[in-house]
Coordinates of C-alpha atoms in Angstrom, one line a residue:
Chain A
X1 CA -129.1 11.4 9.8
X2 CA -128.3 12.9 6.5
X3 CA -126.2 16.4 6.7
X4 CA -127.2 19.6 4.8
X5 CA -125.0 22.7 4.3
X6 CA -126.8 25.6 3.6
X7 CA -125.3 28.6 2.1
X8 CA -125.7 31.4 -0.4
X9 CA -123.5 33.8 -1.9
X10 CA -124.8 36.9 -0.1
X11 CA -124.6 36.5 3.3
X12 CA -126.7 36.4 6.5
X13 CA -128.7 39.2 5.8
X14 CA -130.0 37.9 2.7
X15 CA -133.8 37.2 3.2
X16 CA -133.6 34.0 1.5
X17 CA -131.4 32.0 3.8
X18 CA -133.7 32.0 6.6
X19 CA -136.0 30.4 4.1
X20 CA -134.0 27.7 2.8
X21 CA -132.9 26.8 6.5
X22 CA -136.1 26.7 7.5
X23 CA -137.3 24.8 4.8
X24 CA -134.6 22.0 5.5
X25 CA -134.4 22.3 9.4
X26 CA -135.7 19.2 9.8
X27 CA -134.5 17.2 7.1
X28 CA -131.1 16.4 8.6
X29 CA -128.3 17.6 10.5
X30 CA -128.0 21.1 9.1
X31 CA -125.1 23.4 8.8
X32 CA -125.4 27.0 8.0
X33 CA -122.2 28.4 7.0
X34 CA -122.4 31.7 4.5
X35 CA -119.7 34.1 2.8
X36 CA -119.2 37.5 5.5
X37 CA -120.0 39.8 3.2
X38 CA -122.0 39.5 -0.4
X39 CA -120.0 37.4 -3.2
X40 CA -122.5 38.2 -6.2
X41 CA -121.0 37.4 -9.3
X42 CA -117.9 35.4 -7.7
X43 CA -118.5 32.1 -9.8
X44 CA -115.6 29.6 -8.5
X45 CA -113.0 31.7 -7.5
X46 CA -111.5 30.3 -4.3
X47 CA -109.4 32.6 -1.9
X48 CA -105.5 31.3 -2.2
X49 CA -103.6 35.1 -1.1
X50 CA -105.5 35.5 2.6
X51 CA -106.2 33.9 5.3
X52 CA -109.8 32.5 5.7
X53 CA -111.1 33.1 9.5
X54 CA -114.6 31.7 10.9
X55 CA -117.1 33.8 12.9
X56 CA -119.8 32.2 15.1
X57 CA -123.0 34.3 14.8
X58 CA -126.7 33.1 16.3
X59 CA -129.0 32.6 13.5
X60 CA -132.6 31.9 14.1
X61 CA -132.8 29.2 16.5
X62 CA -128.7 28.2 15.8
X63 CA -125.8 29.6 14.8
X64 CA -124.7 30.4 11.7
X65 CA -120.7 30.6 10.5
X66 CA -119.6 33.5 8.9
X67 CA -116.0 32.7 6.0
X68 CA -114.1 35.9 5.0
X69 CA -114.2 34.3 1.2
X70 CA -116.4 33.6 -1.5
X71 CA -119.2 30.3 -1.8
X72 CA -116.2 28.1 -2.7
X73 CA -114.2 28.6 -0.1
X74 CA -117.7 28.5 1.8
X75 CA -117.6 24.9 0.5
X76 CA -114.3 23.6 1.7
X77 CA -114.2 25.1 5.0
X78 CA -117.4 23.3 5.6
X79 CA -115.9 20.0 4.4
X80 CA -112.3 20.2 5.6
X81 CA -113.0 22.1 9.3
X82 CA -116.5 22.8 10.2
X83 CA -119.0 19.8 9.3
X84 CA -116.4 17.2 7.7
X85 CA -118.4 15.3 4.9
X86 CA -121.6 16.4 4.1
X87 CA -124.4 14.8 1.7
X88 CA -126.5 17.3 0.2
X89 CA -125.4 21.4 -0.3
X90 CA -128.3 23.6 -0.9
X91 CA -127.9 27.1 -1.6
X92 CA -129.7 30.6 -1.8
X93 CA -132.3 31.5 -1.6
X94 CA -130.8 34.1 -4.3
X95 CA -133.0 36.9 -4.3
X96 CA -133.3 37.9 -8.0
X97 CA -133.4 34.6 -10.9
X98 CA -130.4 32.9 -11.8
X99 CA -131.9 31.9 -15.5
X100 CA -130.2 31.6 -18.6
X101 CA -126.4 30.2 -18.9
X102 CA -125.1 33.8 -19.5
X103 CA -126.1 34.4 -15.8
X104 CA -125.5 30.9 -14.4
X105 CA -121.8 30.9 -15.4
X106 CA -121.3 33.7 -13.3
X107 CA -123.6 33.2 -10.3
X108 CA -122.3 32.7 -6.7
X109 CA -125.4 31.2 -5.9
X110 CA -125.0 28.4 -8.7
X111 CA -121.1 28.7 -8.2
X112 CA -121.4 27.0 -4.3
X113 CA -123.2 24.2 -5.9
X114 CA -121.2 23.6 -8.5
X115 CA -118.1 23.5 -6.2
X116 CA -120.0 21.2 -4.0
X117 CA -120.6 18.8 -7.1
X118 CA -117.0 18.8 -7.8
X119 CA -116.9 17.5 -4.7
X120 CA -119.0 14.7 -5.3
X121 CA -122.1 15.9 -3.4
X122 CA -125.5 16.6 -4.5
X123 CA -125.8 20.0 -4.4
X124 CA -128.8 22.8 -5.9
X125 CA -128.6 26.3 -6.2
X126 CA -132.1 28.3 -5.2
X127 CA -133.4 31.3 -6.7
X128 CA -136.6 33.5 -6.9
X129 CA -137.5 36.0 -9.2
X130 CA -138.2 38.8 -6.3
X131 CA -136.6 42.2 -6.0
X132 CA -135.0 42.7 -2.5
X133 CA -137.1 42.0 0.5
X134 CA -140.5 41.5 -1.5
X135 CA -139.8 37.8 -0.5
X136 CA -140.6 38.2 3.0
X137 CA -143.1 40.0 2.7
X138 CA -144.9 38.2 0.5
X139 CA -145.6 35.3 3.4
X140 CA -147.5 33.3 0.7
X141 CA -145.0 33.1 -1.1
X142 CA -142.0 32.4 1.2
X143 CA -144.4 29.0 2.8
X144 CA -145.2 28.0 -1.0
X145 CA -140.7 28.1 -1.5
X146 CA -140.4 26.3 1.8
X147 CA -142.7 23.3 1.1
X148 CA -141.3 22.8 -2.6
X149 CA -137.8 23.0 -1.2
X150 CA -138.9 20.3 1.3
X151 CA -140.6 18.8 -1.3
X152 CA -137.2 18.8 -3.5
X153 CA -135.1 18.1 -0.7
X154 CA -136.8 14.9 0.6
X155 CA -136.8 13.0 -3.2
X156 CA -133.1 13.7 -3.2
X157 CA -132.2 12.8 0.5
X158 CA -133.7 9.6 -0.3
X159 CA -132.6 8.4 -3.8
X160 CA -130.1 11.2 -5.0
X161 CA -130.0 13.4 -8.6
X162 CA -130.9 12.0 -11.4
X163 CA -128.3 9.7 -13.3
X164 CA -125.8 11.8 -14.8
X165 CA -126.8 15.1 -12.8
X166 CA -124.4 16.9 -11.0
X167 CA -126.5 19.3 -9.7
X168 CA -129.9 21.4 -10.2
X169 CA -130.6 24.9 -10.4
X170 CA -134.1 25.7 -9.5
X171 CA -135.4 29.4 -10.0
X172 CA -138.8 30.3 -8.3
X173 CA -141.7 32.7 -9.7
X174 CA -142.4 35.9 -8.1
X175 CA -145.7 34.4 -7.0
X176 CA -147.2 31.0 -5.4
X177 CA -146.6 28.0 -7.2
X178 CA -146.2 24.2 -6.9
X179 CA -145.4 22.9 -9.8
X180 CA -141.4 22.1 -10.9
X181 CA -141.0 22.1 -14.3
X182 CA -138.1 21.1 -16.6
X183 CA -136.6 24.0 -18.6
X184 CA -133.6 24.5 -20.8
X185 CA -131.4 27.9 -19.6
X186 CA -132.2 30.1 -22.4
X187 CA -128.1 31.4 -23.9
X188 CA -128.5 34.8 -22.3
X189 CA -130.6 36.9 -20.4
X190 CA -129.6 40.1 -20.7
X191 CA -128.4 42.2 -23.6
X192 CA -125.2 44.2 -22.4
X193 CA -125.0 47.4 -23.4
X194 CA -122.5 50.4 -22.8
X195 CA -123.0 54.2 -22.4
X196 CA -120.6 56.5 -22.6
X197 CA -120.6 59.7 -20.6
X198 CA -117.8 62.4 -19.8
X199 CA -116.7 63.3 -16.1
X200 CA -116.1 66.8 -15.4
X201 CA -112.5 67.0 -16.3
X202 CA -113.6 66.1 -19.8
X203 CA -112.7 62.6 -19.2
X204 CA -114.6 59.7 -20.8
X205 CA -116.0 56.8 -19.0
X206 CA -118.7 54.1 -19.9
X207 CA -121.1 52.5 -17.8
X208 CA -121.7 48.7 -18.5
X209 CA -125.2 47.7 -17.9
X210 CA -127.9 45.0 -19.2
X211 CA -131.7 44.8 -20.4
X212 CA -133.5 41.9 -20.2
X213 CA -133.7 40.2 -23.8
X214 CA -137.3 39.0 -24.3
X215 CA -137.7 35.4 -22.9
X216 CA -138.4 32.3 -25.4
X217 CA -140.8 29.7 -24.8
X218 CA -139.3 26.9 -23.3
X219 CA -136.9 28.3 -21.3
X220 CA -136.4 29.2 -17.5
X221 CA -136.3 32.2 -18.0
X222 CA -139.9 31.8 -19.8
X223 CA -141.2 29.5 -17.3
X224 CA -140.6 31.7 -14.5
X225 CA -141.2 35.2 -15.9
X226 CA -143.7 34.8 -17.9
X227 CA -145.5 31.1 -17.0
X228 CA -144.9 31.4 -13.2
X229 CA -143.5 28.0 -12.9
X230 CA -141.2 27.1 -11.0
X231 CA -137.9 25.9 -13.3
X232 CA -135.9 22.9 -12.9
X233 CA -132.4 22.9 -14.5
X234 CA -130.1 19.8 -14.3
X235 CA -127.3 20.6 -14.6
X236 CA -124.3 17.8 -16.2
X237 CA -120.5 19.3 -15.8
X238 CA -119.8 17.4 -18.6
X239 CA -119.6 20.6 -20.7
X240 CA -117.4 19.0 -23.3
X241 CA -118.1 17.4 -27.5
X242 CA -115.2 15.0 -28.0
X243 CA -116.7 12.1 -30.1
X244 CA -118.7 14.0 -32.9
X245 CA -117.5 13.1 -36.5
X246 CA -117.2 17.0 -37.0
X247 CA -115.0 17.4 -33.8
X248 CA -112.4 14.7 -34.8
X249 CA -112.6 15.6 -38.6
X250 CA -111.4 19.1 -37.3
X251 CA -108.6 18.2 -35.2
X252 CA -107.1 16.2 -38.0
X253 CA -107.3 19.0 -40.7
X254 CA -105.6 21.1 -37.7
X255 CA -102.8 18.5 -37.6
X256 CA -102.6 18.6 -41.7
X257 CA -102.1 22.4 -41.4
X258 CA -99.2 21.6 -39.0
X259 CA -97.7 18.9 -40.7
X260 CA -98.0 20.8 -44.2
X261 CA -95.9 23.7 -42.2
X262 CA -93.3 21.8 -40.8
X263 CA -92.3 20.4 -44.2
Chain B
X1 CA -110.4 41.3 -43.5
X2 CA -110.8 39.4 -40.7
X3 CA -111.3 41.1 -36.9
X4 CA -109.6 39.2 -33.9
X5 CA -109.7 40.1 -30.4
X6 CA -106.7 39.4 -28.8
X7 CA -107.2 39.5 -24.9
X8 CA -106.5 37.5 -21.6
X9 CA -107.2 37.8 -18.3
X10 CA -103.3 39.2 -17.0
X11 CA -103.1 42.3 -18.5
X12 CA -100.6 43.4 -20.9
X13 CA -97.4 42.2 -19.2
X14 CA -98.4 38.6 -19.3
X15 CA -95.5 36.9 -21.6
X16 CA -98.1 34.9 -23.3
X17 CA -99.9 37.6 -24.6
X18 CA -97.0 38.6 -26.9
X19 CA -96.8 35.1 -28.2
X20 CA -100.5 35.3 -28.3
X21 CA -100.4 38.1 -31.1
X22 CA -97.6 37.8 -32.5
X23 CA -99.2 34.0 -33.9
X24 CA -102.4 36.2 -35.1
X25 CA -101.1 39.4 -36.5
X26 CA -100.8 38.6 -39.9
X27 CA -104.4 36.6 -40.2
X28 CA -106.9 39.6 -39.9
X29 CA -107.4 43.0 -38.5
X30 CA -105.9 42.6 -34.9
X31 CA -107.6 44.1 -31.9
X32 CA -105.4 43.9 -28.4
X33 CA -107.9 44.9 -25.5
X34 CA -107.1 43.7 -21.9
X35 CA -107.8 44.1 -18.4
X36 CA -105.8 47.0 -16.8
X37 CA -104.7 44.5 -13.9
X38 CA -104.7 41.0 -13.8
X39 CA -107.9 39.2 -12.9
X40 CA -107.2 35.5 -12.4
X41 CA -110.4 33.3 -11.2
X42 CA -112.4 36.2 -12.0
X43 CA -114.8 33.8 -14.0
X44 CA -117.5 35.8 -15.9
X45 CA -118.4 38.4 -13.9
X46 CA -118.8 41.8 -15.2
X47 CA -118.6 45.3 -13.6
X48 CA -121.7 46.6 -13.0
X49 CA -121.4 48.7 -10.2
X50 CA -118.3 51.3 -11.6
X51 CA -117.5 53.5 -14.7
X52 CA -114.9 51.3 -16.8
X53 CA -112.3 53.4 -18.6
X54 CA -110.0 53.3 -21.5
X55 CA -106.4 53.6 -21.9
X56 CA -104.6 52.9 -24.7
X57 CA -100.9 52.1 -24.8
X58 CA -97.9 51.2 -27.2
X59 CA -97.6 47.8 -27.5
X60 CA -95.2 46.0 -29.9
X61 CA -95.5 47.1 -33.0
X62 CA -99.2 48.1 -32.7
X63 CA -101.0 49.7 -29.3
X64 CA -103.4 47.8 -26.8
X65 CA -106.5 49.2 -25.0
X66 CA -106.4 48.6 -21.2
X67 CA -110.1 48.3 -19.5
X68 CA -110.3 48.7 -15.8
X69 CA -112.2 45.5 -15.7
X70 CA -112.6 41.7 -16.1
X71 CA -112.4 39.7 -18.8
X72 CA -115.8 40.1 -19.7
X73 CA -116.0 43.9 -19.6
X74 CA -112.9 43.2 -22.2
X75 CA -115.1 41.3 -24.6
X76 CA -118.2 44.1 -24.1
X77 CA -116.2 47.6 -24.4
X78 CA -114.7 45.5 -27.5
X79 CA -117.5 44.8 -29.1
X80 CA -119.6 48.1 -28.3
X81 CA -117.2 50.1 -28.2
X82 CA -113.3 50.1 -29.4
X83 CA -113.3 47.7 -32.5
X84 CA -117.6 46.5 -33.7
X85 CA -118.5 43.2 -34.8
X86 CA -115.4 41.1 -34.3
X87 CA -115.3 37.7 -35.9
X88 CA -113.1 35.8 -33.7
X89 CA -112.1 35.7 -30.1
X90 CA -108.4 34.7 -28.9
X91 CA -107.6 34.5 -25.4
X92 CA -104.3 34.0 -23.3
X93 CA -101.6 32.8 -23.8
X94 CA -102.3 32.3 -19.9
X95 CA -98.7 31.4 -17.9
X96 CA -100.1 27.9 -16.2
X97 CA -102.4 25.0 -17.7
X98 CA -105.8 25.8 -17.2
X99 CA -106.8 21.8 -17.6
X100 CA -109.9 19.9 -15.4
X101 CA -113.6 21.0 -15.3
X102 CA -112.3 22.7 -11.8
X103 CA -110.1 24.8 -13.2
X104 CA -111.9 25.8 -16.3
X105 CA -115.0 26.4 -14.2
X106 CA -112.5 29.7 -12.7
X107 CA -110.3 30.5 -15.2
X108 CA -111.0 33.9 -16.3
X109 CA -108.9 32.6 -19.6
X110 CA -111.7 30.4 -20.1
X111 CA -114.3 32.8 -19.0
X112 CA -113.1 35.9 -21.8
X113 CA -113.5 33.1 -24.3
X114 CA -117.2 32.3 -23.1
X115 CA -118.3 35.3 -22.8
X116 CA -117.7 35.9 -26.3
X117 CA -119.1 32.7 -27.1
X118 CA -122.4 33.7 -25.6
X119 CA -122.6 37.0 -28.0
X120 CA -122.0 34.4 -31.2
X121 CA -118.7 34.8 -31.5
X122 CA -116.4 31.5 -32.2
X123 CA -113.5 31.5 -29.5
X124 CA -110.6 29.6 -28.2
X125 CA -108.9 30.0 -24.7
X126 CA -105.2 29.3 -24.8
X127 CA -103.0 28.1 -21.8
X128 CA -99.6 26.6 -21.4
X129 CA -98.5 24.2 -18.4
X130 CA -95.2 26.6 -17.8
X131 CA -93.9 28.6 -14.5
X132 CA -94.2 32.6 -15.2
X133 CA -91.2 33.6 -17.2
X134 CA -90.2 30.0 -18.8
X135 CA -92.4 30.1 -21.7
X136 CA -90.2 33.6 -23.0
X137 CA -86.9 32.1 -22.2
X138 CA -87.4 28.9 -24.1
X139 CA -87.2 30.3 -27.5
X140 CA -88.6 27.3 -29.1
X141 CA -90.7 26.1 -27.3
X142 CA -92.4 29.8 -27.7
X143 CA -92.2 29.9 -31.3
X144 CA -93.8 26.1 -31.6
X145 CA -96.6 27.2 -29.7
X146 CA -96.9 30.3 -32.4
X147 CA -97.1 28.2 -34.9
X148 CA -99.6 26.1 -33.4
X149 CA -101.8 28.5 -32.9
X150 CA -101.7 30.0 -36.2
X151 CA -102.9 26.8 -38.1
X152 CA -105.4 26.6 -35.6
X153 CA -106.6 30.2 -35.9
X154 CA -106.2 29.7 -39.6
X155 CA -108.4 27.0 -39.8
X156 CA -111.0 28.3 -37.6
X157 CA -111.2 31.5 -39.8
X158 CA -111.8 29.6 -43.2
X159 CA -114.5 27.2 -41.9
X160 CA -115.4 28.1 -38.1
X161 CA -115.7 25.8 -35.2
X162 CA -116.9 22.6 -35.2
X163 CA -120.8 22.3 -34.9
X164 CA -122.4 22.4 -31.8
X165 CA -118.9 23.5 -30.7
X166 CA -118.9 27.1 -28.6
X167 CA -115.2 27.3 -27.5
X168 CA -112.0 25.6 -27.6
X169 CA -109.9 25.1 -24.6
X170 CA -106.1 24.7 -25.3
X171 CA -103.4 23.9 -23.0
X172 CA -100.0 23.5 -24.4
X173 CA -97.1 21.4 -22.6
X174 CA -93.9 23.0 -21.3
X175 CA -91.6 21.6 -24.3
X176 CA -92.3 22.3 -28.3
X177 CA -95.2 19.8 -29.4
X178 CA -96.9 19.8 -32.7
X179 CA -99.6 17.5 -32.1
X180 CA -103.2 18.3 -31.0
X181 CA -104.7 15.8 -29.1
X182 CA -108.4 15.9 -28.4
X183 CA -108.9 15.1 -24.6
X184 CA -112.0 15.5 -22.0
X185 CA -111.4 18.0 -19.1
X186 CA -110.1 15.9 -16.2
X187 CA -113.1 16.6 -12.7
X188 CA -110.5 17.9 -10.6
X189 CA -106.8 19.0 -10.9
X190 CA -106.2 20.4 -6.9
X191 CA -107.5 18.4 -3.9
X192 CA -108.1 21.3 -1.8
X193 CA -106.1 21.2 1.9
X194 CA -107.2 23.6 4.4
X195 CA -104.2 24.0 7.0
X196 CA -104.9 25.9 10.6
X197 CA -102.8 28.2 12.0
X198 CA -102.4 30.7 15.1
X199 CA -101.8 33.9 15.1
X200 CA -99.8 35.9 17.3
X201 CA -102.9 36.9 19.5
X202 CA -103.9 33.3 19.6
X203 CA -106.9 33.5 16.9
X204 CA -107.3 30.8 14.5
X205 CA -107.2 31.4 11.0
X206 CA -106.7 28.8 7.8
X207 CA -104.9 28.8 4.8
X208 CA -106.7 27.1 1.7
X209 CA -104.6 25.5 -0.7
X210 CA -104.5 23.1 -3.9
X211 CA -102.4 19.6 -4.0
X212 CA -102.4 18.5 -7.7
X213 CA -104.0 15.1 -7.8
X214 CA -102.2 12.2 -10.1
X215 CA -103.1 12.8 -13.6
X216 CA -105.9 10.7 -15.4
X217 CA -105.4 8.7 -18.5
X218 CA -107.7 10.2 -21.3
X219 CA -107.4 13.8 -20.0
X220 CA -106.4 16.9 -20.4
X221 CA -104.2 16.9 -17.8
X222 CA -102.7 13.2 -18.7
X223 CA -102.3 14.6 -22.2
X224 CA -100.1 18.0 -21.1
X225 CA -98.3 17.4 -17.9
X226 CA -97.3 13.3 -19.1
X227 CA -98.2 13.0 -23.0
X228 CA -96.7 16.4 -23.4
X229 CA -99.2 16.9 -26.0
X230 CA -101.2 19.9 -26.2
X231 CA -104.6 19.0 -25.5
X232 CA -107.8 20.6 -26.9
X233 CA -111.1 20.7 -25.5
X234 CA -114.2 21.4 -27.6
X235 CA -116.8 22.9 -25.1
X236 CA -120.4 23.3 -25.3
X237 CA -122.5 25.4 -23.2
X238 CA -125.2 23.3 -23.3
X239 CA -124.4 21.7 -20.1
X240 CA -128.0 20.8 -19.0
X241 CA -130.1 17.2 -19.3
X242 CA -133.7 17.3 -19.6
X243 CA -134.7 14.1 -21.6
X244 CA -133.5 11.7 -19.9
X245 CA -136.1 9.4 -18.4
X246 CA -134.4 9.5 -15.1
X247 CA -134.8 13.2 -15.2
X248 CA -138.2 13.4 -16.2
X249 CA -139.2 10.4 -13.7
X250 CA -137.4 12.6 -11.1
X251 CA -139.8 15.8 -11.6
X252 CA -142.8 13.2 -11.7
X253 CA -141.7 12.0 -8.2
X254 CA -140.8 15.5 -6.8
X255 CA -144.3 17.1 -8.5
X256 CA -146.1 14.0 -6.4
X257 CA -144.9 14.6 -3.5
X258 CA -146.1 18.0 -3.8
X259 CA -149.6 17.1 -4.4
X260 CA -150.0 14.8 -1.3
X261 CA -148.9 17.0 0.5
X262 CA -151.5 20.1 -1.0
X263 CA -154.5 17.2 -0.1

């Protein structure tokens, strides 16, 4: 019997948990073991200065464990003490999109999965493009995530990710859908900008915040904001260019420069 | 006149940001903005839900801005606020190799560097495989890694990064080299150990830590800790796969099993 960890990056309380375990429940051997509190925004940090402690809370109809660190440590507490090895990691369901790479490289939801990967499981990161809450309420909705998570689930239970994939990140629309559809991350997703303001000793501080950059066809962010689809990344780690003629031509005009110096 | 950020992710008492400028400040107008405190494995997250502030100190012969933030917030309040368009992005020198696709995935080195990537701007993240305090006491070995960077820095300005390149990731060795060495990320560098413990009231709790696996031939880590070569690692942020027929066979499958199930 295959075993699932489920997780997130935002705790037991976050409305999409229940819906990925639910979704999964009976696919395997399932393990729910989630960050304490909420680790938005943690990417891959893993906890090296503090001790990690576990917490045994019900959950549903099982128990959940709590981890006083972020999604990675999630990940290795699982592996190393709680489940031992494991064969898929799915995690989420984030409640607000994880589209673009600007947000990707710094979600906790994607981060879990990506640790995972390192790890040499299968792993995908779940997200929907709902405000807090709507998701539940929305019952619709929440059966039309479960049964394409099934749907998802089952494919790679039985013949793994694609060649070459280390893991997927799938963001859901805001309403019913059933179709997955491959979509490149658009670069970024939202457009950081600052405001300065002045407290009332006459001090100045800023306020970092971000609007949403208009999204372009083909993209997830496109497919789920605007076509309602529901958008597949696959995600390769294999983030690196080593064997382009520019890349190599570079390094040696680099070298040149070093050599011409050192005469 | 050239604008370079000069930043990290330590703060301003980091060694390696001395050497960091001191190889820059002759090639363009030099900007030295850094987190207040230092913000290790912070990744790309951004402060969203405090007022960042601004202080600005002496610092060699110039002054530095310190931001009560992360590395990103670094690269926005430069860019928005403290210094405009900037045309290149240096980051480090960080104390420590930041070498293998797990550690890069954390570094907030890495991250300050991405993050500028994703707003257009050409970047390079610099590390070097030493113990805190090392790289300032070995005189050469501090002004060979100077020098290094200047060529590359020099280069970078005249005729930018190589195409489809979006940052560089350097990691020096811990005696003078003058060779780069293109080399692909090793997966892993740590094989993470969990070790339990008891505290005096009897409670379990568990101490995560890293194990440095044996180095890889072909990687970056082969190249620094054995080749003693400093290795560079042209990254691209296009890190997903959507053509590949066992990608698009894998949606086809996953959209089927959908459909039967809908009848």
């Amino acid at each position: 019997m295959a075993k699932i960890l489920v997780t997130n990056d935002d705790g037991l309380y976050s409305p999409g948990l229940e819906i990925l375990y639910k979704a999964v429940r009976e696919l395997g051997e399932v393990y729910v073991i989630v960050p304490e509190t909420p680790k938005s925004a943690s990417g891959l940090g893993i906890t090296l200065h503090k001790p990690l402690r576990v917490n045994r809370v019900k959950f549903i109809d099982t128990y959940a464990f709590l981890i006083n660190g972020t999604p990675s440590d999630v990940i290795y507490m699982a592996l190393k003490v709680l489940a031992g090895p494991i064969d898929l990691v799915v995690s989420g369901v984030n409640i607000g999109d994880n589209t673009s790479i600007q947000v990707i490289l710094s979600s906790g939801t994607v981060g879990a999965a990506a640790q995972a990967s390192l790890e040499g499981i299968p792993a995908i990161a779940f997200s929907a493009a709902v405000k807090d809450g709507d998701i539940l309420v929305k019952e619709e909705l929440a059966h039309a995530i479960e049964s394409c998570i099934r749907a998802l689930v089952e494919e790679i239970l039985e013949n793994g990710l694609p060649k070459g994939v280390d893991l997927l990140n799938v963001n859901f629309p805001d309403v019913p859908s059933k179709r997955f559809k491959l979509a490149r991350p658009a670069r970024v997703r939202f457009i950081n900008i600052i405001e300065e303001r002045e407290d009332p000793r006459g001090g100045t501080y800023y306020w970092l915040y971000g609007e949403p950059v208009e999204p372009e066809k083909g993209t997830d962010v496109y497919a789920v904001l605007v076509e309602k689809e529901i958008a597949v990344t696959p995600i390769s780690l294999s983030f690196y260019i080593l064997d382009s003629k520019e890349v190599v031509e570079f390094i040696e005009k680099v070298n040149g420069r070093l050599e011409e110096k050192s005469l």
